[in-house]
Amino acid sequence: MASSKTALILGATGATGKHLLRELLSSNEWSKVGEYGRRVTPETSLPENRSKLEQKTIDFENLDAAGLKDGRWDVVFVTLGTTRAKVGSAELFEKIDREYVVNACRAAKTDDLSHEQRVVYLSSGGANPSSPFLYTKSKGLTELALARLGYADTVVFRPGVLKGTQRDETRLAETIVGYVTGAMSHFTSSMEIHVPVLAKAIMKAGILGSSGLPSSVGAVKAGQEGASFTLIANKGAVILGEQK
């Protein structure tokens, strides 16, 4: 039986987002799926079952014109992000990685207090608002900022090294770490995760919400006063993504 839930995905053209979009379109849990972003998935790359897909190119510098709130989305999935190396400066990195994400989620939040919405954010392993490193600090600050927006439920994923990303650019640091964690993953599932598994886990969290997550996932409450969220680490994401 088809559900009437609606889902918005921000960042559907990224490494994880493209897999998540396919999961959302193939699931009967969603009656409408919105893909909003600076660019959207080309028609040639979309699956055949795309009748419930609504695509819209938006300007993150002019979100008032984007109509994000009009969709009355039940779940907002965020897989949007970048790297300093890709955009060229720390300032631009923080603008895209944090400001765009937080502002878009704020814009997607309905004014109807009776409509309980959920936001599911793909962060990063090691995310920490006090981190001395730009990338992990930005992710940690974004987590807290999203938790302060007032969504009924905020779920954050902190995966390990992503395997099978098929990114256009090579990320040397991830490649090196990948070899190391690849060997260690034979002993622990806390180090790496295959992107399709992560995408499945993210969608399931969007469906189940914090209160419906299996105890085996090991989700915990994190954040701070006035900015709490449910945190799923890499091991829990693997478990959730691989569950039938």
JSON list of N, CA and C in Angstrom, two decimals, residues 1-54:
[
{"chain": "A", "resi": 1, "resn": "MET", "atom": "N", "xyz": [0.85, -1.20, 0.00]},
{"chain": "A", "resi": 1, "resn": "MET", "atom": "CA", "xyz": [0.00, 0.00, 0.00]},
{"chain": "A", "resi": 1, "resn": "MET", "atom": "C", "xyz": [0.88, 1.24, 0.00]},
{"chain": "A", "resi": 2, "resn": "ALA", "atom": "N", "xyz": [0.61, 2.16, -0.91]},
{"chain": "A", "resi": 2, "resn": "ALA", "atom": "CA", "xyz": [1.41, 3.35, -1.03]},
{"chain": "A", "resi": 2, "resn": "ALA", "atom": "C", "xyz": [1.14, 4.32, 0.11]},
{"chain": "A", "resi": 3, "resn": "SER", "atom": "N", "xyz": [2.18, 5.03, 0.50]},
{"chain": "A", "resi": 3, "resn": "SER", "atom": "CA", "xyz": [2.07, 5.99, 1.58]},
{"chain": "A", "resi": 3, "resn": "SER", "atom": "C", "xyz": [1.82, 7.39, 0.99]},
{"chain": "A", "resi": 4, "resn": "SER", "atom": "N", "xyz": [1.47, 8.32, 1.86]},
{"chain": "A", "resi": 4, "resn": "SER", "atom": "CA", "xyz": [1.25, 9.69, 1.40]},
{"chain": "A", "resi": 4, "resn": "SER", "atom": "C", "xyz": [2.35, 10.62, 1.90]},
{"chain": "A", "resi": 5, "resn": "LYS", "atom": "N", "xyz": [3.44, 10.05, 2.37]},
{"chain": "A", "resi": 5, "resn": "LYS", "atom": "CA", "xyz": [4.54, 10.88, 2.86]},
{"chain": "A", "resi": 5, "resn": "LYS", "atom": "C", "xyz": [5.21, 11.61, 1.69]},
{"chain": "A", "resi": 6, "resn": "THR", "atom": "N", "xyz": [5.74, 12.79, 1.98]},
{"chain": "A", "resi": 6, "resn": "THR", "atom": "CA", "xyz": [6.47, 13.55, 0.98]},
{"chain": "A", "resi": 6, "resn": "THR", "atom": "C", "xyz": [7.90, 13.74, 1.46]},
{"chain": "A", "resi": 7, "resn": "ALA", "atom": "N", "xyz": [8.83, 13.75, 0.52]},
{"chain": "A", "resi": 7, "resn": "ALA", "atom": "CA", "xyz": [10.25, 13.88, 0.85]},
{"chain": "A", "resi": 7, "resn": "ALA", "atom": "C", "xyz": [10.91, 14.92, -0.03]},
{"chain": "A", "resi": 8, "resn": "LEU", "atom": "N", "xyz": [11.74, 15.74, 0.58]},
{"chain": "A", "resi": 8, "resn": "LEU", "atom": "CA", "xyz": [12.57, 16.70, -0.15]},
{"chain": "A", "resi": 8, "resn": "LEU", "atom": "C", "xyz": [14.02, 16.28, 0.03]},
{"chain": "A", "resi": 9, "resn": "ILE", "atom": "N", "xyz": [14.78, 16.27, -1.06]},
{"chain": "A", "resi": 9, "resn": "ILE", "atom": "CA", "xyz": [16.20, 15.96, -0.96]},
{"chain": "A", "resi": 9, "resn": "ILE", "atom": "C", "xyz": [17.00, 17.15, -1.49]},
{"chain": "A", "resi": 10, "resn": "LEU", "atom": "N", "xyz": [17.94, 17.60, -0.67]},
{"chain": "A", "resi": 10, "resn": "LEU", "atom": "CA", "xyz": [18.87, 18.66, -1.03]},
{"chain": "A", "resi": 10, "resn": "LEU", "atom": "C", "xyz": [20.24, 18.03, -1.19]},
{"chain": "A", "resi": 11, "resn": "GLY", "atom": "N", "xyz": [20.79, 18.11, -2.40]},
{"chain": "A", "resi": 11, "resn": "GLY", "atom": "CA", "xyz": [22.09, 17.49, -2.66]},
{"chain": "A", "resi": 11, "resn": "GLY", "atom": "C", "xyz": [21.98, 16.15, -3.35]},
{"chain": "A", "resi": 12, "resn": "ALA", "atom": "N", "xyz": [21.00, 16.00, -4.23]},
{"chain": "A", "resi": 12, "resn": "ALA", "atom": "CA", "xyz": [20.76, 14.70, -4.87]},
{"chain": "A", "resi": 12, "resn": "ALA", "atom": "C", "xyz": [21.75, 14.36, -5.96]},
{"chain": "A", "resi": 13, "resn": "THR", "atom": "N", "xyz": [22.58, 15.31, -6.36]},
{"chain": "A", "resi": 13, "resn": "THR", "atom": "CA", "xyz": [23.57, 15.00, -7.41]},
{"chain": "A", "resi": 13, "resn": "THR", "atom": "C", "xyz": [24.92, 14.60, -6.84]},
{"chain": "A", "resi": 14, "resn": "GLY", "atom": "N", "xyz": [25.04, 14.58, -5.50]},
{"chain": "A", "resi": 14, "resn": "GLY", "atom": "CA", "xyz": [26.28, 14.20, -4.86]},
{"chain": "A", "resi": 14, "resn": "GLY", "atom": "C", "xyz": [26.47, 12.70, -4.80]},
{"chain": "A", "resi": 15, "resn": "ALA", "atom": "N", "xyz": [27.59, 12.30, -4.23]},
{"chain": "A", "resi": 15, "resn": "ALA", "atom": "CA", "xyz": [27.96, 10.88, -4.19]},
{"chain": "A", "resi": 15, "resn": "ALA", "atom": "C", "xyz": [26.91, 10.02, -3.50]},
{"chain": "A", "resi": 16, "resn": "THR", "atom": "N", "xyz": [26.43, 10.47, -2.35]},
{"chain": "A", "resi": 16, "resn": "THR", "atom": "CA", "xyz": [25.41, 9.72, -1.62]},
{"chain": "A", "resi": 16, "resn": "THR", "atom": "C", "xyz": [24.02, 10.09, -2.08]},
{"chain": "A", "resi": 17, "resn": "GLY", "atom": "N", "xyz": [23.83, 11.36, -2.40]},
{"chain": "A", "resi": 17, "resn": "GLY", "atom": "CA", "xyz": [22.51, 11.85, -2.79]},
{"chain": "A", "resi": 17, "resn": "GLY", "atom": "C", "xyz": [21.92, 11.15, -3.99]},
{"chain": "A", "resi": 18, "resn": "LYS", "atom": "N", "xyz": [22.76, 10.82, -4.97]},
{"chain": "A", "resi": 18, "resn": "LYS", "atom": "CA", "xyz": [22.22, 10.16, -6.17]},
{"chain": "A", "resi": 18, "resn": "LYS", "atom": "C", "xyz": [21.67, 8.77, -5.85]},
{"chain": "A", "resi": 19, "resn": "HIS", "atom": "N", "xyz": [22.30, 8.09, -4.90]},
{"chain": "A", "resi": 19, "resn": "HIS", "atom": "CA", "xyz": [21.79, 6.78, -4.47]},
{"chain": "A", "resi": 19, "resn": "HIS", "atom": "C", "xyz": [20.52, 6.96, -3.64]},
{"chain": "A", "resi": 20, "resn": "LEU", "atom": "N", "xyz": [20.50, 7.98, -2.78]},
{"chain": "A", "resi": 20, "resn": "LEU", "atom": "CA", "xyz": [19.32, 8.23, -1.96]},
{"chain": "A", "resi": 20, "resn": "LEU", "atom": "C", "xyz": [18.12, 8.58, -2.83]},
{"chain": "A", "resi": 21, "resn": "LEU", "atom": "N", "xyz": [18.32, 9.37, -3.87]},
{"chain": "A", "resi": 21, "resn": "LEU", "atom": "CA", "xyz": [17.22, 9.74, -4.76]},
{"chain": "A", "resi": 21, "resn": "LEU", "atom": "C", "xyz": [16.60, 8.49, -5.38]},
{"chain": "A", "resi": 22, "resn": "ARG", "atom": "N", "xyz": [17.42, 7.56, -5.80]},
{"chain": "A", "resi": 22, "resn": "ARG", "atom": "CA", "xyz": [16.91, 6.32, -6.39]},
{"chain": "A", "resi": 22, "resn": "ARG", "atom": "C", "xyz": [16.13, 5.50, -5.36]},
{"chain": "A", "resi": 23, "resn": "GLU", "atom": "N", "xyz": [16.61, 5.48, -4.13]},
{"chain": "A", "resi": 23, "resn": "GLU", "atom": "CA", "xyz": [15.90, 4.76, -3.07]},
{"chain": "A", "resi": 23, "resn": "GLU", "atom": "C", "xyz": [14.53, 5.39, -2.83]},
{"chain": "A", "resi": 24, "resn": "LEU", "atom": "N", "xyz": [14.47, 6.69, -2.78]},
{"chain": "A", "resi": 24, "resn": "LEU", "atom": "CA", "xyz": [13.21, 7.38, -2.52]},
{"chain": "A", "resi": 24, "resn": "LEU", "atom": "C", "xyz": [12.21, 7.14, -3.65]},
{"chain": "A", "resi": 25, "resn": "LEU", "atom": "N", "xyz": [12.68, 7.16, -4.89]},
{"chain": "A", "resi": 25, "resn": "LEU", "atom": "CA", "xyz": [11.79, 6.98, -6.03]},
{"chain": "A", "resi": 25, "resn": "LEU", "atom": "C", "xyz": [11.28, 5.55, -6.14]},
{"chain": "A", "resi": 26, "resn": "SER", "atom": "N", "xyz": [12.07, 4.59, -5.68]},
{"chain": "A", "resi": 26, "resn": "SER", "atom": "CA", "xyz": [11.68, 3.18, -5.80]},
{"chain": "A", "resi": 26, "resn": "SER", "atom": "C", "xyz": [10.84, 2.70, -4.62]},
{"chain": "A", "resi": 27, "resn": "SER", "atom": "N", "xyz": [10.73, 3.52, -3.57]},
{"chain": "A", "resi": 27, "resn": "SER", "atom": "CA", "xyz": [9.99, 3.12, -2.38]},
{"chain": "A", "resi": 27, "resn": "SER", "atom": "C", "xyz": [8.54, 3.58, -2.43]},
{"chain": "A", "resi": 28, "resn": "ASN", "atom": "N", "xyz": [7.64, 2.72, -1.96]},
{"chain": "A", "resi": 28, "resn": "ASN", "atom": "CA", "xyz": [6.22, 3.06, -1.90]},
{"chain": "A", "resi": 28, "resn": "ASN", "atom": "C", "xyz": [5.88, 3.95, -0.71]},
{"chain": "A", "resi": 29, "resn": "GLU", "atom": "N", "xyz": [6.87, 4.26, 0.11]},
{"chain": "A", "resi": 29, "resn": "GLU", "atom": "CA", "xyz": [6.64, 5.10, 1.28]},
{"chain": "A", "resi": 29, "resn": "GLU", "atom": "C", "xyz": [6.36, 6.56, 0.92]},
{"chain": "A", "resi": 30, "resn": "TRP", "atom": "N", "xyz": [6.72, 6.95, -0.31]},
{"chain": "A", "resi": 30, "resn": "TRP", "atom": "CA", "xyz": [6.66, 8.36, -0.67]},
{"chain": "A", "resi": 30, "resn": "TRP", "atom": "C", "xyz": [5.71, 8.60, -1.84]},
{"chain": "A", "resi": 31, "resn": "SER", "atom": "N", "xyz": [4.82, 9.55, -1.66]},
{"chain": "A", "resi": 31, "resn": "SER", "atom": "CA", "xyz": [3.89, 9.91, -2.73]},
{"chain": "A", "resi": 31, "resn": "SER", "atom": "C", "xyz": [4.45, 11.01, -3.62]},
{"chain": "A", "resi": 32, "resn": "LYS", "atom": "N", "xyz": [5.36, 11.79, -3.05]},
{"chain": "A", "resi": 32, "resn": "LYS", "atom": "CA", "xyz": [6.02, 12.86, -3.82]},
{"chain": "A", "resi": 32, "resn": "LYS", "atom": "C", "xyz": [7.45, 13.02, -3.32]},
{"chain": "A", "resi": 33, "resn": "VAL", "atom": "N", "xyz": [8.37, 13.18, -4.27]},
{"chain": "A", "resi": 33, "resn": "VAL", "atom": "CA", "xyz": [9.78, 13.40, -3.94]},
{"chain": "A", "resi": 33, "resn": "VAL", "atom": "C", "xyz": [10.24, 14.66, -4.65]},
{"chain": "A", "resi": 34, "resn": "GLY", "atom": "N", "xyz": [10.75, 15.60, -3.89]},
{"chain": "A", "resi": 34, "resn": "GLY", "atom": "CA", "xyz": [11.26, 16.83, -4.46]},
{"chain": "A", "resi": 34, "resn": "GLY", "atom": "C", "xyz": [12.78, 16.82, -4.50]},
{"chain": "A", "resi": 35, "resn": "GLU", "atom": "N", "xyz": [13.34, 17.12, -5.66]},
{"chain": "A", "resi": 35, "resn": "GLU", "atom": "CA", "xyz": [14.79, 17.28, -5.79]},
{"chain": "A", "resi": 35, "resn": "GLU", "atom": "C", "xyz": [15.06, 18.74, -6.11]},
{"chain": "A", "resi": 36, "resn": "TYR", "atom": "N", "xyz": [15.52, 19.48, -5.12]},
{"chain": "A", "resi": 36, "resn": "TYR", "atom": "CA", "xyz": [15.81, 20.90, -5.29]},
{"chain": "A", "resi": 36, "resn": "TYR", "atom": "C", "xyz": [17.31, 21.11, -5.12]},
{"chain": "A", "resi": 37, "resn": "GLY", "atom": "N", "xyz": [17.90, 21.93, -5.97]},
{"chain": "A", "resi": 37, "resn": "GLY", "atom": "CA", "xyz": [19.32, 22.17, -5.84]},
{"chain": "A", "resi": 37, "resn": "GLY", "atom": "C", "xyz": [19.84, 23.16, -6.86]},
{"chain": "A", "resi": 38, "resn": "ARG", "atom": "N", "xyz": [21.13, 23.47, -6.78]},
{"chain": "A", "resi": 38, "resn": "ARG", "atom": "CA", "xyz": [21.77, 24.36, -7.75]},
{"chain": "A", "resi": 38, "resn": "ARG", "atom": "C", "xyz": [21.73, 23.74, -9.14]},
{"chain": "A", "resi": 39, "resn": "ARG", "atom": "N", "xyz": [21.76, 22.44, -9.16]},
{"chain": "A", "resi": 39, "resn": "ARG", "atom": "CA", "xyz": [21.54, 21.67, -10.39]},
{"chain": "A", "resi": 39, "resn": "ARG", "atom": "C", "xyz": [20.78, 20.41, -10.01]},
{"chain": "A", "resi": 40, "resn": "VAL", "atom": "N", "xyz": [20.10, 19.83, -10.96]},
{"chain": "A", "resi": 40, "resn": "VAL", "atom": "CA", "xyz": [19.31, 18.63, -10.68]},
{"chain": "A", "resi": 40, "resn": "VAL", "atom": "C", "xyz": [19.78, 17.49, -11.58]},
{"chain": "A", "resi": 41, "resn": "THR", "atom": "N", "xyz": [19.35, 16.30, -11.23]},
{"chain": "A", "resi": 41, "resn": "THR", "atom": "CA", "xyz": [19.76, 15.10, -11.96]},
{"chain": "A", "resi": 41, "resn": "THR", "atom": "C", "xyz": [19.25, 15.16, -13.40]},
{"chain": "A", "resi": 42, "resn": "PRO", "atom": "N", "xyz": [20.12, 14.96, -14.39]},
{"chain": "A", "resi": 42, "resn": "PRO", "atom": "CA", "xyz": [19.68, 14.95, -15.79]},
{"chain": "A", "resi": 42, "resn": "PRO", "atom": "C", "xyz": [18.67, 13.84, -16.03]},
{"chain": "A", "resi": 43, "resn": "GLU", "atom": "N", "xyz": [17.76, 14.07, -16.94]},
{"chain": "A", "resi": 43, "resn": "GLU", "atom": "CA", "xyz": [16.70, 13.10, -17.22]},
{"chain": "A", "resi": 43, "resn": "GLU", "atom": "C", "xyz": [17.28, 11.75, -17.65]},
{"chain": "A", "resi": 44, "resn": "THR", "atom": "N", "xyz": [18.40, 11.78, -18.36]},
{"chain": "A", "resi": 44, "resn": "THR", "atom": "CA", "xyz": [19.01, 10.55, -18.83]},
{"chain": "A", "resi": 44, "resn": "THR", "atom": "C", "xyz": [19.56, 9.69, -17.69]},
{"chain": "A", "resi": 45, "resn": "SER", "atom": "N", "xyz": [19.77, 10.31, -16.52]},
{"chain": "A", "resi": 45, "resn": "SER", "atom": "CA", "xyz": [20.31, 9.57, -15.38]},
{"chain": "A", "resi": 45, "resn": "SER", "atom": "C", "xyz": [19.24, 9.16, -14.38]},
{"chain": "A", "resi": 46, "resn": "LEU", "atom": "N", "xyz": [17.99, 9.49, -14.67]},
{"chain": "A", "resi": 46, "resn": "LEU", "atom": "CA", "xyz": [16.90, 9.16, -13.76]},
{"chain": "A", "resi": 46, "resn": "LEU", "atom": "C", "xyz": [16.36, 7.77, -14.04]},
{"chain": "A", "resi": 47, "resn": "PRO", "atom": "N", "xyz": [15.88, 7.08, -13.02]},
{"chain": "A", "resi": 47, "resn": "PRO", "atom": "CA", "xyz": [15.25, 5.76, -13.24]},
{"chain": "A", "resi": 47, "resn": "PRO", "atom": "C", "xyz": [13.90, 5.93, -13.92]},
{"chain": "A", "resi": 48, "resn": "GLU", "atom": "N", "xyz": [13.36, 4.85, -14.42]},
{"chain": "A", "resi": 48, "resn": "GLU", "atom": "CA", "xyz": [12.08, 4.92, -15.12]},
{"chain": "A", "resi": 48, "resn": "GLU", "atom": "C", "xyz": [10.93, 5.32, -14.19]},
{"chain": "A", "resi": 49, "resn": "ASN", "atom": "N", "xyz": [11.01, 4.89, -12.94]},
{"chain": "A", "resi": 49, "resn": "ASN", "atom": "CA", "xyz": [9.92, 5.16, -12.00]},
{"chain": "A", "resi": 49, "resn": "ASN", "atom": "C", "xyz": [10.09, 6.55, -11.37]},
{"chain": "A", "resi": 50, "resn": "ARG", "atom": "N", "xyz": [9.89, 7.58, -12.18]},
{"chain": "A", "resi": 50, "resn": "ARG", "atom": "CA", "xyz": [10.13, 8.95, -11.71]},
{"chain": "A", "resi": 50, "resn": "ARG", "atom": "C", "xyz": [8.88, 9.82, -11.77]},
{"chain": "A", "resi": 51, "resn": "SER", "atom": "N", "xyz": [7.73, 9.20, -11.86]},
{"chain": "A", "resi": 51, "resn": "SER", "atom": "CA", "xyz": [6.49, 9.97, -11.99]},
{"chain": "A", "resi": 51, "resn": "SER", "atom": "C", "xyz": [6.20, 10.85, -10.78]},
{"chain": "A", "resi": 52, "resn": "LYS", "atom": "N", "xyz": [6.69, 10.47, -9.61]},
{"chain": "A", "resi": 52, "resn": "LYS", "atom": "CA", "xyz": [6.42, 11.26, -8.40]},
{"chain": "A", "resi": 52, "resn": "LYS", "atom": "C", "xyz": [7.52, 12.29, -8.11]},
{"chain": "A", "resi": 53, "resn": "LEU", "atom": "N", "xyz": [8.47, 12.42, -9.04]},
{"chain": "A", "resi": 53, "resn": "LEU", "atom": "CA", "xyz": [9.59, 13.32, -8.84]},
{"chain": "A", "resi": 53, "resn": "LEU", "atom": "C", "xyz": [9.26, 14.73, -9.30]},
{"chain": "A", "resi": 54, "resn": "GLU", "atom": "N", "xyz": [9.59, 15.70, -8.45]},
{"chain": "A", "resi": 54, "resn": "GLU", "atom": "CA", "xyz": [9.45, 17.12, -8.78]},
{"chain": "A", "resi": 54, "resn": "GLU", "atom": "C", "xyz": [10.83, 17.75, -8.68]}
]
